[in-house]
PDB file of C-alpha atoms in Angstrom:
ATOM      1  CA  MET A 116       0.075  -8.278   5.239  1.00  0.00           C
ATOM      2  CA  LEU A 117      -0.463 -11.905   6.106  1.00  0.00           C
ATOM      3  CA  PHE A 118       2.495 -14.248   6.412  1.00  0.00           C
ATOM      4  CA  ARG A 119       4.027 -16.690   8.811  1.00  0.00           C
ATOM      5  CA  SER A 120       6.887 -15.091  10.654  1.00  0.00           C
ATOM      6  CA  PRO A 121       8.448 -16.009  13.982  1.00  0.00           C
ATOM      7  CA  GLU A 122       9.152 -12.382  14.885  1.00  0.00           C
ATOM      8  CA  TYR A 123       5.507 -11.273  14.638  1.00  0.00           C
ATOM      9  CA  GLU A 124       2.909 -13.077  16.720  1.00  0.00           C
ATOM     10  CA  GLN A 125      -0.198 -11.010  16.131  1.00  0.00           C
ATOM     11  CA  PHE A 126      -1.545  -8.969  13.239  1.00  0.00           C
ATOM     12  CA  ILE A 127      -4.156  -6.234  13.019  1.00  0.00           C
ATOM     13  CA  GLY A 128      -5.669  -5.610   9.620  1.00  0.00           C
ATOM     14  CA  THR A 129      -7.430  -2.327   8.949  1.00  0.00           C
ATOM     15  CA  ASP A 130      -9.314  -0.935   6.000  1.00  0.00           C
ATOM     16  CA  ILE A 131     -11.926   1.732   5.498  1.00  0.00           C
ATOM     17  CA  SER A 132     -14.111  -0.879   3.739  1.00  0.00           C
ATOM     18  CA  LYS A 133     -15.837  -3.597   5.764  1.00  0.00           C
ATOM     19  CA  GLY A 134     -16.216  -5.598   2.543  1.00  0.00           C
ATOM     20  CA  MET A 135     -12.443  -5.644   2.022  1.00  0.00           C
ATOM     21  CA  LEU A 136     -11.946  -6.783   5.618  1.00  0.00           C
ATOM     22  CA  ASN A 137     -14.467  -9.599   5.145  1.00  0.00           C
ATOM     23  CA  LEU A 138     -12.540 -10.759   2.072  1.00  0.00           C
ATOM     24  CA  ALA A 139      -9.232 -10.541   3.970  1.00  0.00           C
ATOM     25  CA  ASN A 140     -10.722 -12.515   6.853  1.00  0.00           C
ATOM     26  CA  ARG A 141     -11.783 -15.317   4.504  1.00  0.00           C
ATOM     27  CA  LYS A 142      -8.258 -15.430   3.054  1.00  0.00           C
ATOM     28  CA  ALA A 143      -6.684 -15.463   6.535  1.00  0.00           C
ATOM     29  CA  SER A 144      -8.988 -18.286   7.586  1.00  0.00           C
ATOM     30  CA  SER A 145      -8.054 -20.324   4.522  1.00  0.00           C
ATOM     31  CA  CYS A 146      -4.392 -20.037   5.610  1.00  0.00           C
ATOM     32  CA  GLY A 147      -5.099 -20.985   9.218  1.00  0.00           C
ATOM     33  CA  LEU A 148      -4.302 -17.485  10.507  1.00  0.00           C
ATOM     34  CA  GLU A 149      -7.712 -16.526  11.888  1.00  0.00           C
ATOM     35  CA  GLN A 150      -6.464 -16.713  15.496  1.00  0.00           C
ATOM     36  CA  ARG A 151      -3.526 -14.371  14.804  1.00  0.00           C
ATOM     37  CA  VAL A 152      -5.381 -11.592  12.967  1.00  0.00           C
ATOM     38  CA  LYS A 153      -7.865  -9.025  14.285  1.00  0.00           C
ATOM     39  CA  TRP A 154      -9.779  -6.835  11.828  1.00  0.00           C
ATOM     40  CA  GLN A 155     -10.857  -3.235  12.373  1.00  0.00           C
ATOM     41  CA  VAL A 156     -12.597  -0.751  10.120  1.00  0.00           C
ATOM     42  CA  MET A 157     -10.672   2.533  10.114  1.00  0.00           C
ATOM     43  CA  SER A 158      -8.987   5.049   7.878  1.00  0.00           C
ATOM     44  CA  ALA A 159      -5.217   5.270   7.440  1.00  0.00           C
ATOM     45  CA  GLU A 160      -5.655   8.994   8.124  1.00  0.00           C
ATOM     46  CA  SER A 161      -6.933   8.357  11.635  1.00  0.00           C
ATOM     47  CA  LEU A 162      -5.494   5.200  13.184  1.00  0.00           C
ATOM     48  CA  GLU A 163      -7.217   4.421  16.469  1.00  0.00           C
ATOM     49  CA  PHE A 164      -4.122   3.103  18.228  1.00  0.00           C
ATOM     50  CA  LYS A 165      -1.864   4.469  20.936  1.00  0.00           C
ATOM     51  CA  ASP A 166       1.455   6.071  20.031  1.00  0.00           C
ATOM     52  CA  GLU A 167       4.358   3.685  19.440  1.00  0.00           C
ATOM     53  CA  THR A 168       2.229   0.520  19.450  1.00  0.00           C
ATOM     54  CA  PHE A 169       3.567  -1.451  16.477  1.00  0.00           C
ATOM     55  CA  ASP A 170       6.830  -2.990  15.281  1.00  0.00           C
ATOM     56  CA  CYS A 171       5.706  -3.064  11.666  1.00  0.00           C
ATOM     57  CA  ALA A 172       3.005  -1.511   9.481  1.00  0.00           C
ATOM     58  CA  SER A 173       2.231  -2.032   5.826  1.00  0.00           C
ATOM     59  CA  ILE A 174      -0.069  -0.661   3.173  1.00  0.00           C
ATOM     60  CA  SER A 175      -0.478  -2.300  -0.213  1.00  0.00           C
ATOM     61  CA  PHE A 176      -2.010  -0.546  -3.201  1.00  0.00           C
ATOM     62  CA  GLY A 177      -3.930   1.731  -0.868  1.00  0.00           C
ATOM     63  CA  LEU A 178      -1.876   4.825  -0.105  1.00  0.00           C
ATOM     64  CA  ARG A 179      -2.662   6.409  -3.474  1.00  0.00           C
ATOM     65  CA  ASN A 180      -6.380   6.106  -2.604  1.00  0.00           C
ATOM     66  CA  VAL A 181      -6.043   7.894   0.728  1.00  0.00           C
ATOM     67  CA  VAL A 182      -7.344  11.468   0.508  1.00  0.00           C
ATOM     68  CA  ASN A 183      -4.731  12.993   2.840  1.00  0.00           C
ATOM     69  CA  LYS A 184      -1.586  10.956   2.195  1.00  0.00           C
ATOM     70  CA  GLU A 185       0.598  13.191   4.368  1.00  0.00           C
ATOM     71  CA  ARG A 186      -1.739  12.634   7.310  1.00  0.00           C
ATOM     72  CA  ALA A 187      -1.649   8.864   6.758  1.00  0.00           C
ATOM     73  CA  LEU A 188       2.172   8.853   6.724  1.00  0.00           C
ATOM     74  CA  SER A 189       2.154  10.888   9.946  1.00  0.00           C
ATOM     75  CA  GLU A 190      -0.207   8.347  11.486  1.00  0.00           C
ATOM     76  CA  PHE A 191       2.083   5.472  10.494  1.00  0.00           C
ATOM     77  CA  ALA A 192       4.995   7.318  12.119  1.00  0.00           C
ATOM     78  CA  ARG A 193       2.942   7.931  15.262  1.00  0.00           C
ATOM     79  CA  VAL A 194       1.832   4.330  15.802  1.00  0.00           C
ATOM     80  CA  LEU A 195       5.198   2.723  14.967  1.00  0.00           C
ATOM     81  CA  LYS A 196       7.780   2.211  17.670  1.00  0.00           C
ATOM     82  CA  SER A 197      11.197   3.783  17.195  1.00  0.00           C
ATOM     83  CA  GLY A 198      12.986   1.449  14.792  1.00  0.00           C
ATOM     84  CA  GLY A 199       9.664   0.128  13.483  1.00  0.00           C
ATOM     85  CA  VAL A 200       9.344  -0.808   9.817  1.00  0.00           C
ATOM     86  CA  LEU A 201       6.884   0.674   7.330  1.00  0.00           C
ATOM     87  CA  LEU A 202       6.347  -1.247   4.092  1.00  0.00           C
ATOM     88  CA  ILE A 203       4.579   0.486   1.208  1.00  0.00           C
ATOM     89  CA  LEU A 204       3.684  -1.495  -1.908  1.00  0.00           C
ATOM     90  CA  GLU A 205       2.268   0.788  -4.543  1.00  0.00           C
ATOM     91  CA  PHE A 206       1.930   1.590  -8.231  1.00  0.00           C
ATOM     92  CA  PHE A 207       4.032   4.388  -9.719  1.00  0.00           C
ATOM     93  CA  THR A 208       4.323   5.893 -13.168  1.00  0.00           C
ATOM     94  CA  PRO A 209       7.439   4.538 -14.904  1.00  0.00           C
ATOM     95  CA  THR A 210       9.210   7.488 -16.505  1.00  0.00           C
ATOM     96  CA  SER A 211      12.224   6.336 -18.482  1.00  0.00           C
ATOM     97  CA  GLY A 212      13.219   3.764 -21.038  1.00  0.00           C
ATOM     98  CA  PRO A 213      11.313   2.032 -23.822  1.00  0.00           C
ATOM     99  CA  MET A 214       9.476  -0.257 -21.410  1.00  0.00           C
ATOM    100  CA  ALA A 215       8.076   2.801 -19.614  1.00  0.00           C
ATOM    101  CA  LYS A 216       6.467   4.004 -22.861  1.00  0.00           C
ATOM    102  CA  LEU A 217       5.124   0.555 -23.626  1.00  0.00           C
ATOM    103  CA  PHE A 218       3.733   0.256 -20.101  1.00  0.00           C
ATOM    104  CA  GLN A 219       2.077   3.688 -20.353  1.00  0.00           C
ATOM    105  CA  PHE A 220       0.384   2.684 -23.601  1.00  0.00           C
ATOM    106  CA  TYR A 221      -0.846  -0.570 -22.064  1.00  0.00           C
ATOM    107  CA  PHE A 222      -1.938   1.083 -18.797  1.00  0.00           C
ATOM    108  CA  HIS A 223      -3.910   3.921 -20.440  1.00  0.00           C
ATOM    109  CA  LYS A 224      -5.192   2.319 -23.661  1.00  0.00           C
ATOM    110  CA  ILE A 225      -5.303  -1.467 -23.373  1.00  0.00           C
ATOM    111  CA  LEU A 226      -6.067  -2.101 -19.681  1.00  0.00           C
ATOM    112  CA  PRO A 227      -9.337  -0.076 -19.674  1.00  0.00           C
ATOM    113  CA  GLN A 228     -10.548  -2.083 -22.674  1.00  0.00           C
ATOM    114  CA  ILE A 229      -9.723  -5.368 -20.951  1.00  0.00           C
ATOM    115  CA  GLY A 230     -11.473  -4.065 -17.843  1.00  0.00           C
ATOM    116  CA  ARG A 231     -14.596  -3.357 -19.887  1.00  0.00           C
ATOM    117  CA  VAL A 232     -14.760  -7.033 -20.897  1.00  0.00           C
ATOM    118  CA  PHE A 233     -14.244  -8.513 -17.428  1.00  0.00           C
ATOM    119  CA  SER A 234     -15.504  -5.830 -15.091  1.00  0.00           C
ATOM    120  CA  GLU A 235     -16.438  -2.181 -14.953  1.00  0.00           C
ATOM    121  CA  LYS A 236     -14.409  -0.004 -17.307  1.00  0.00           C
ATOM    122  CA  GLU A 237     -14.523   2.859 -14.774  1.00  0.00           C
ATOM    123  CA  ALA A 238     -12.394   0.920 -12.308  1.00  0.00           C
ATOM    124  CA  TYR A 239      -9.697   0.379 -14.914  1.00  0.00           C
ATOM    125  CA  THR A 240      -9.901   3.991 -16.057  1.00  0.00           C
ATOM    126  CA  TYR A 241      -9.593   5.175 -12.451  1.00  0.00           C
ATOM    127  CA  LEU A 242      -6.445   3.120 -11.809  1.00  0.00           C
ATOM    128  CA  PRO A 243      -4.176   4.987 -14.299  1.00  0.00           C
ATOM    129  CA  LYS A 244      -5.583   8.344 -13.144  1.00  0.00           C
ATOM    130  CA  SER A 245      -4.928   7.565  -9.482  1.00  0.00           C
ATOM    131  CA  VAL A 246      -1.388   6.405 -10.253  1.00  0.00           C
ATOM    132  CA  ALA A 247      -0.695   9.545 -12.328  1.00  0.00           C
ATOM    133  CA  SER A 248      -1.755  11.788  -9.440  1.00  0.00           C
ATOM    134  CA  PHE A 249       0.236   9.829  -6.830  1.00  0.00           C
ATOM    135  CA  TYR A 250       3.694  10.651  -5.516  1.00  0.00           C
ATOM    136  CA  SER A 251       6.706  10.034  -7.695  1.00  0.00           C
ATOM    137  CA  PRO A 252       9.239   7.724  -6.000  1.00  0.00           C
ATOM    138  CA  SER A 253      11.388  10.723  -5.015  1.00  0.00           C
ATOM    139  CA  GLU A 254       8.362  12.606  -3.640  1.00  0.00           C
ATOM    140  CA  LEU A 255       7.429   9.598  -1.505  1.00  0.00           C
ATOM    141  CA  ARG A 256      11.014   9.309  -0.219  1.00  0.00           C
ATOM    142  CA  ASP A 257      11.022  13.030   0.646  1.00  0.00           C
ATOM    143  CA  SER A 258       7.682  12.776   2.427  1.00  0.00           C
ATOM    144  CA  LEU A 259       8.803   9.748   4.420  1.00  0.00           C
ATOM    145  CA  THR A 260      11.970  11.574   5.440  1.00  0.00           C
ATOM    146  CA  THR A 261      10.004  14.595   6.681  1.00  0.00           C
ATOM    147  CA  LYS A 262       7.793  12.253   8.727  1.00  0.00           C
ATOM    148  CA  GLY A 263      10.791  10.742  10.533  1.00  0.00           C
ATOM    149  CA  PHE A 264      11.571   7.696   8.404  1.00  0.00           C
ATOM    150  CA  ILE A 265      14.764   6.484   6.784  1.00  0.00           C
ATOM    151  CA  VAL A 266      14.149   4.741   3.476  1.00  0.00           C
ATOM    152  CA  GLU A 267      16.238   1.568   3.639  1.00  0.00           C
ATOM    153  CA  LYS A 268      15.316  -0.307   0.496  1.00  0.00           C
ATOM    154  CA  GLU A 269      13.265  -0.060  -2.679  1.00  0.00           C
ATOM    155  CA  LEU A 270      12.424  -2.962  -4.939  1.00  0.00           C
ATOM    156  CA  ASN A 271      11.060  -2.296  -8.415  1.00  0.00           C
ATOM    157  CA  PHE A 272       8.676  -4.553 -10.288  1.00  0.00           C
ATOM    158  CA  LEU A 273       7.029  -4.203 -13.710  1.00  0.00           C
ATOM    159  CA  PHE A 274       9.731  -1.852 -15.018  1.00  0.00           C
ATOM    160  CA  GLY A 275       9.212   0.525 -12.088  1.00  0.00           C
ATOM    161  CA  ALA A 276       5.417   0.580 -12.301  1.00  0.00           C
ATOM    162  CA  CYS A 277       5.201  -1.230  -8.975  1.00  0.00           C
ATOM    163  CA  ARG A 278       7.545  -0.590  -6.082  1.00  0.00           C
ATOM    164  CA  LEU A 279       8.049  -1.881  -2.557  1.00  0.00           C
ATOM    165  CA  VAL A 280       9.474   0.783  -0.266  1.00  0.00           C
ATOM    166  CA  LYS A 281      10.876  -0.304   3.093  1.00  0.00           C
ATOM    167  CA  SER A 282      11.497   2.466   5.592  1.00  0.00           C
ATOM    168  CA  ARG A 283      12.329   2.575   9.284  1.00  0.00           C
ATOM    169  CA  ARG A 284      11.069   5.070  11.852  1.00  0.00           C
ATOM    170  CA  VAL A 285      13.894   6.937  13.525  1.00  0.00           C
TER     171      VAL A 285
END
């Protein structure tokens, strides 16, 4: 997460993909943040940091791609200080209301066809499958609770298809 904030002086960005880190570095440089961000290749399942190192951690549209999600959540809990904030921005399957049905139709039928025109269809076929196999919002809350977090806030976007979950390590 890259932003200007007086309470955070330094950022460490991690990803399992060096290519993604190179892209993030270019974006950070274009915002004048290159001196405040360090980049490291590593998996969310095995964070190479000491216990209780960070005040805040975030993962955006990546937790559903982690093989062992429970291990990654445990790692976030381990590296966060007591009272530290974990922000998770992720896709979920909307389950109720007419907009949920419309979104499901778009996500599974229309989006892969659009993806075929602009990119690889497989990537846009994978996205709905990965979201369908991900936690439900209540399952994520339960898992966070068992890992020592208190869920403080949830913001829904796109009729519940995208959600920001803010939790705090006890």
